[in-house]
CSV table of C-alpha atoms in Angstrom, one decimal:
chain,number,residue,atom,x,y,z
A,180,UNK,CA,5.6,8.5,21.9
A,181,UNK,CA,3.7,5.4,22.4
A,182,UNK,CA,2.9,3.0,18.7
A,183,UNK,CA,-0.7,3.0,18.6
A,184,UNK,CA,-3.0,0.3,16.8
A,185,UNK,CA,-5.7,-1.9,16.7
A,186,UNK,CA,-6.8,-5.0,17.7
A,187,UNK,CA,-9.5,-6.7,15.8
A,188,UNK,CA,-11.7,-9.7,17.0
A,189,UNK,CA,-12.8,-11.5,14.5
A,190,UNK,CA,-15.0,-13.6,16.4
A,191,UNK,CA,-16.9,-10.7,17.0
A,192,UNK,CA,-17.7,-9.7,13.6
A,193,UNK,CA,-20.5,-9.7,11.8
A,194,UNK,CA,-19.3,-8.2,8.1
A,195,UNK,CA,-21.8,-5.5,8.2
A,196,UNK,CA,-18.9,-3.1,6.7
A,197,UNK,CA,-20.1,0.0,8.6
A,198,UNK,CA,-16.1,0.3,9.3
A,199,UNK,CA,-16.1,0.7,5.2
A,200,UNK,CA,-18.5,2.9,5.1
A,201,UNK,CA,-16.8,5.1,7.7
A,202,UNK,CA,-13.5,4.8,6.5
A,203,UNK,CA,-15.0,6.1,2.6
A,204,UNK,CA,-16.7,9.3,4.1
A,205,UNK,CA,-13.9,10.3,6.8
A,206,UNK,CA,-11.3,9.7,3.9
A,207,UNK,CA,-13.9,11.6,1.4
A,208,UNK,CA,-13.8,8.7,-1.3
A,209,UNK,CA,-16.9,7.7,-3.9
A,210,UNK,CA,-19.0,5.5,-2.0
A,211,UNK,CA,-20.7,4.5,-5.6
A,212,UNK,CA,-17.1,3.8,-6.7
A,213,UNK,CA,-15.9,2.1,-3.5
A,214,UNK,CA,-19.0,0.0,-3.6
A,215,UNK,CA,-18.3,-0.9,-7.3
A,216,UNK,CA,-14.4,-1.9,-6.8
A,217,UNK,CA,-16.0,-4.2,-3.9
A,218,UNK,CA,-18.0,-6.0,-6.9
A,219,UNK,CA,-15.0,-6.7,-9.4
A,220,UNK,CA,-12.0,-6.4,-7.1
A,221,UNK,CA,-10.7,-10.0,-5.7
A,222,UNK,CA,-9.3,-8.3,-2.4
A,223,UNK,CA,-11.7,-5.4,-2.6
A,224,UNK,CA,-9.4,-3.0,-2.0
A,225,UNK,CA,-8.8,0.3,-4.2
A,226,UNK,CA,-8.1,3.9,-4.1
A,227,UNK,CA,-11.8,4.2,-3.7
A,228,UNK,CA,-11.7,1.7,-0.3
A,229,UNK,CA,-8.9,1.8,1.8
A,230,UNK,CA,-10.9,-0.8,3.8
A,231,UNK,CA,-12.4,-3.5,2.9
A,232,UNK,CA,-14.0,-6.6,4.6
A,233,UNK,CA,-13.2,-9.9,4.2
A,234,UNK,CA,-15.4,-13.3,4.0
A,235,UNK,CA,-13.4,-16.4,5.8
A,236,UNK,CA,-15.8,-18.8,6.0
A,237,UNK,CA,-19.3,-19.0,6.0
A,238,UNK,CA,-19.8,-17.3,9.3
A,239,UNK,CA,-16.5,-15.3,10.0
A,240,UNK,CA,-16.0,-11.9,8.4
A,241,UNK,CA,-12.1,-10.0,8.8
A,242,UNK,CA,-11.5,-5.8,8.3
A,243,UNK,CA,-8.5,-5.7,6.2
A,244,UNK,CA,-6.9,-2.5,5.1
A,245,UNK,CA,-2.9,-1.2,5.9
A,246,UNK,CA,-1.5,-3.5,8.6
A,247,UNK,CA,0.9,-0.4,9.9
A,248,UNK,CA,3.9,-2.3,10.0
A,249,UNK,CA,6.5,-1.4,13.2
A,250,UNK,CA,9.3,-1.9,10.6
A,251,UNK,CA,7.3,-1.1,7.3
A,252,UNK,CA,8.9,-2.5,4.2
A,253,UNK,CA,6.6,0.6,2.4
A,254,UNK,CA,8.9,3.2,3.6
A,255,UNK,CA,12.4,1.1,3.0
A,256,UNK,CA,11.1,1.1,-0.8
A,257,UNK,CA,9.9,4.3,-1.2
A,258,UNK,CA,12.7,6.5,-3.0
A,259,UNK,CA,11.6,10.1,-2.3
A,260,UNK,CA,10.4,9.3,1.9
A,261,UNK,CA,6.6,9.3,-0.1
A,262,UNK,CA,6.2,6.9,3.2
A,263,UNK,CA,6.7,7.7,6.5
A,264,UNK,CA,6.3,6.5,9.7
A,265,UNK,CA,4.9,8.7,12.4
A,266,UNK,CA,5.9,9.1,16.3
A,267,UNK,CA,2.8,7.0,16.7
A,268,UNK,CA,3.8,4.6,14.5
A,269,UNK,CA,1.2,5.3,11.6
A,270,UNK,CA,2.8,4.8,8.2
A,271,UNK,CA,1.0,7.7,6.4
A,272,UNK,CA,1.7,9.0,3.1
A,273,UNK,CA,2.9,12.1,1.2
A,274,UNK,CA,1.7,12.7,-2.3
A,275,UNK,CA,3.5,15.7,-2.9
A,276,UNK,CA,7.4,13.9,-3.0
A,277,UNK,CA,5.6,10.5,-4.6
A,278,UNK,CA,6.8,9.9,-8.2
A,279,UNK,CA,4.7,7.4,-8.9
A,280,UNK,CA,7.4,4.4,-8.8
A,281,UNK,CA,5.0,2.1,-7.0
A,282,UNK,CA,7.8,0.5,-5.3
A,283,UNK,CA,5.6,0.8,-2.2
A,284,UNK,CA,3.2,-1.8,-3.7
A,285,UNK,CA,5.6,-4.0,-4.6
A,286,UNK,CA,7.1,-4.3,-1.4
A,287,UNK,CA,4.3,-4.8,1.0
A,288,UNK,CA,3.9,-8.2,2.2
A,289,UNK,CA,0.1,-7.8,2.3
A,290,UNK,CA,-0.3,-6.0,-0.7
A,291,UNK,CA,-2.6,-3.1,0.3
A,292,UNK,CA,-1.7,-0.3,-1.2
A,293,UNK,CA,-3.4,0.8,-4.5
A,294,UNK,CA,-3.2,3.3,-7.0
A,295,UNK,CA,-5.3,5.1,-9.0
A,296,UNK,CA,-5.3,3.7,-12.4
A,297,UNK,CA,-8.5,5.5,-13.7
A,298,UNK,CA,-6.9,9.4,-12.9
A,299,UNK,CA,-5.2,11.5,-15.0
A,300,UNK,CA,-2.4,12.8,-12.2
A,301,UNK,CA,-2.7,9.2,-10.3
A,302,UNK,CA,-1.5,9.0,-6.6
A,303,UNK,CA,-1.1,6.1,-4.5
A,304,UNK,CA,-3.6,5.5,-1.1
A,305,UNK,CA,-3.6,3.2,1.8
A,306,UNK,CA,-4.6,3.4,5.3
A,307,UNK,CA,-3.5,6.3,7.3
A,308,UNK,CA,-5.1,5.2,11.0
A,309,UNK,CA,-7.0,8.4,10.3
A,310,UNK,CA,-3.9,10.9,11.5
A,311,UNK,CA,-6.4,13.9,11.4
A,312,UNK,CA,-8.9,12.7,13.5
A,313,UNK,CA,-6.1,11.0,16.1
A,314,UNK,CA,-4.6,15.0,15.9
A,315,UNK,CA,-8.0,16.0,17.3
A,316,UNK,CA,-8.1,13.5,20.1
A,317,UNK,CA,-10.5,11.1,18.2
A,318,UNK,CA,-10.1,7.2,17.1
A,319,UNK,CA,-10.2,5.9,13.7
A,320,UNK,CA,-13.4,6.0,11.9
A,321,UNK,CA,-13.7,2.5,11.4
A,322,UNK,CA,-13.2,1.8,15.0
A,323,UNK,CA,-15.9,4.5,15.7
A,324,UNK,CA,-18.0,3.0,13.6
A,325,UNK,CA,-18.0,-0.5,14.3
A,326,UNK,CA,-21.2,-1.5,16.3
A,327,UNK,CA,-20.2,-4.9,17.4
A,328,UNK,CA,-16.6,-4.2,19.1
A,329,UNK,CA,-14.7,-5.5,16.5
A,330,UNK,CA,-12.0,-2.8,16.4
A,331,UNK,CA,-10.3,-1.7,19.7
A,332,UNK,CA,-7.9,1.5,18.9
A,333,UNK,CA,-5.0,2.1,21.3
A,334,UNK,CA,-1.4,1.4,22.8
A,335,UNK,CA,0.0,-1.0,20.8
A,336,UNK,CA,1.3,-3.0,23.8
A,337,UNK,CA,-1.6,-2.6,25.8
A,338,UNK,CA,-4.2,-4.3,22.8
A,339,UNK,CA,-1.2,-7.0,23.0
A,340,UNK,CA,-1.6,-7.6,26.5
A,341,UNK,CA,-5.5,-7.6,26.0
A,342,UNK,CA,-5.0,-9.9,23.2
A,343,UNK,CA,-3.3,-12.8,25.5
A,344,UNK,CA,-5.4,-12.1,28.3
A,345,UNK,CA,-8.7,-12.7,26.0
A,346,UNK,CA,-7.2,-16.0,24.5
A,347,UNK,CA,-6.2,-17.0,28.1
A,348,UNK,CA,-9.5,-15.7,29.8
A,349,UNK,CA,-11.3,-18.1,26.6
A,350,UNK,CA,-9.1,-21.0,25.8
A,351,UNK,CA,-12.0,-22.6,23.1
A,352,UNK,CA,-12.9,-19.2,21.7
A,353,UNK,CA,-9.5,-18.5,20.0
A,354,UNK,CA,-6.3,-20.1,18.2
A,355,UNK,CA,-3.5,-19.5,20.6
A,356,UNK,CA,-2.3,-16.9,18.2
A,357,UNK,CA,-2.1,-13.0,17.8
A,358,UNK,CA,-1.8,-12.1,14.2
A,359,UNK,CA,1.1,-9.4,14.0
A,360,UNK,CA,2.8,-10.0,17.1
A,361,UNK,CA,5.7,-10.7,15.2
A,362,UNK,CA,5.1,-11.1,11.9
A,363,UNK,CA,6.8,-9.5,9.9
A,364,UNK,CA,8.9,-7.7,12.7
A,365,UNK,CA,5.3,-7.3,13.8
A,366,UNK,CA,2.2,-4.6,13.1
A,367,UNK,CA,0.3,-2.0,14.7
A,368,UNK,CA,-3.3,-3.6,13.6
A,369,UNK,CA,-3.3,-7.0,15.3
A,370,UNK,CA,-5.9,-9.8,15.3
A,371,UNK,CA,-7.5,-12.6,17.0
A,372,UNK,CA,-9.6,-14.9,15.5
A,373,UNK,CA,-10.7,-18.7,15.5
A,374,UNK,CA,-10.0,-19.6,12.0
A,375,UNK,CA,-7.0,-18.9,9.9
A,376,UNK,CA,-6.1,-15.7,8.5
A,377,UNK,CA,-4.7,-16.6,5.3
A,378,UNK,CA,-6.9,-14.7,3.0
A,379,UNK,CA,-6.3,-11.7,5.1
A,380,UNK,CA,-2.2,-12.0,3.7
A,381,UNK,CA,-0.7,-13.6,7.0
A,382,UNK,CA,2.3,-16.4,6.7
A,383,UNK,CA,1.6,-19.8,7.8
A,384,UNK,CA,5.2,-19.5,9.8
A,385,UNK,CA,6.9,-16.4,11.4
A,386,UNK,CA,8.0,-14.3,9.2
A,387,UNK,CA,10.8,-11.6,9.5
A,388,UNK,CA,10.6,-8.2,8.6
A,389,UNK,CA,11.3,-7.4,5.0
A,390,UNK,CA,13.3,-4.0,4.4
A,391,UNK,CA,16.7,-6.0,4.4
A,392,UNK,CA,15.3,-7.8,1.2
A,393,UNK,CA,14.0,-4.5,-0.5
A,394,UNK,CA,16.9,-2.4,0.7
A,395,UNK,CA,19.0,-3.8,-2.3
A,396,UNK,CA,16.8,-2.9,-4.6
A,397,UNK,CA,16.4,0.7,-3.7
A,398,UNK,CA,20.2,1.2,-3.2
A,399,UNK,CA,20.7,-0.4,-7.0
A,400,UNK,CA,18.0,2.0,-8.7
A,401,UNK,CA,19.8,5.0,-9.0
A,402,UNK,CA,22.7,2.9,-10.3
A,403,UNK,CA,19.7,1.1,-13.1
A,404,UNK,CA,18.3,4.4,-13.7
A,405,UNK,CA,21.2,5.8,-14.1
A,406,UNK,CA,22.3,3.3,-16.8
A,407,UNK,CA,19.2,3.7,-18.4
A,408,UNK,CA,19.0,7.1,-18.8
A,409,UNK,CA,23.0,6.7,-20.2
A,410,UNK,CA,21.5,4.0,-22.6
A,411,UNK,CA,18.7,6.4,-23.7
A,412,UNK,CA,20.9,9.5,-24.4
A,413,UNK,CA,23.3,7.4,-26.1
A,414,UNK,CA,20.2,6.2,-28.3
A,415,UNK,CA,19.1,9.4,-28.7
A,416,UNK,CA,22.3,10.6,-29.7
A,417,UNK,CA,22.5,7.8,-32.6
A,418,UNK,CA,19.3,8.4,-34.3
A,419,UNK,CA,20.0,12.6,-34.0
A,420,UNK,CA,23.3,11.6,-35.8
A,421,UNK,CA,22.0,9.3,-38.5
A,422,UNK,CA,19.3,11.8,-38.9
A,423,UNK,CA,21.7,14.6,-39.6
A,424,UNK,CA,23.7,12.5,-41.7
A,425,UNK,CA,20.7,11.6,-44.1
A,426,UNK,CA,19.7,15.6,-44.2
A,427,UNK,CA,23.1,16.4,-45.0
A,428,UNK,CA,22.9,13.6,-47.9
A,429,UNK,CA,19.1,14.8,-48.8
A,430,UNK,CA,21.0,18.2,-49.1
A,431,UNK,CA,23.7,17.4,-51.4
A,432,UNK,CA,21.7,15.5,-53.3
A,433,UNK,CA,19.5,18.7,-53.8
A,434,UNK,CA,22.4,20.7,-54.7
A,435,UNK,CA,23.5,18.4,-57.2
A,436,UNK,CA,20.4,18.6,-59.1
A,437,UNK,CA,20.1,21.5,-58.9
A,438,UNK,CA,23.5,22.3,-60.8
A,439,UNK,CA,22.5,19.8,-63.5
A,440,UNK,CA,19.7,21.3,-64.6
A,441,UNK,CA,21.1,24.9,-65.0
A,442,UNK,CA,23.6,23.1,-67.0
A,443,UNK,CA,21.6,21.7,-69.1
């Protein structure tokens, strides 16, 4: 199956956030809390707001959400397979497998996954490229709602070719760079722009995929966890043994005291 993705043309974005509203509706999120999160959270992303619009300059805006990396570090970091890469390239989350370790949040180079800190039973939240809509033959809600044709959905290779075609056809309109073509091993959500996109989390230089950096930590986790559990078990045994001895001492003292009273 071909890898799908989105091409975002920053030069067309007017910052209307209709894509954000469509995302909130498609994912059955709370629009009031989503607006509140935009006001109090620096980059606007939260468990109630899986997509946001970042103002880059006085007149340049860009949509930010999960980049759906070709070689996702969040997938490599997940200990239980709670985050996986679909055959179509979308990086999706399974709450039934999640153990709440939040390694995915630490591993993501774009700092996209968010945690439901305010929920009694919290889960991680992120854009899943509208997997349910794709299964029904529809396009992602954000791309469908955009009034300026900022977001183009399709096959990643075709989108990459289209990005280079636009840049070559309009050399004065775009910087000669496709963000997401190679950074961190490539992403399925790519950008073309006339301004730098560092505020979206893109590195200044090309960056290699980082799952290999995550892997040693993931592999070491069972051993670390085992050491912690062994230490806790040992501490528990020491405390219980001490409490037992204290109880025995108190019982002995009590019996001695009762014997003295009986003798007297």
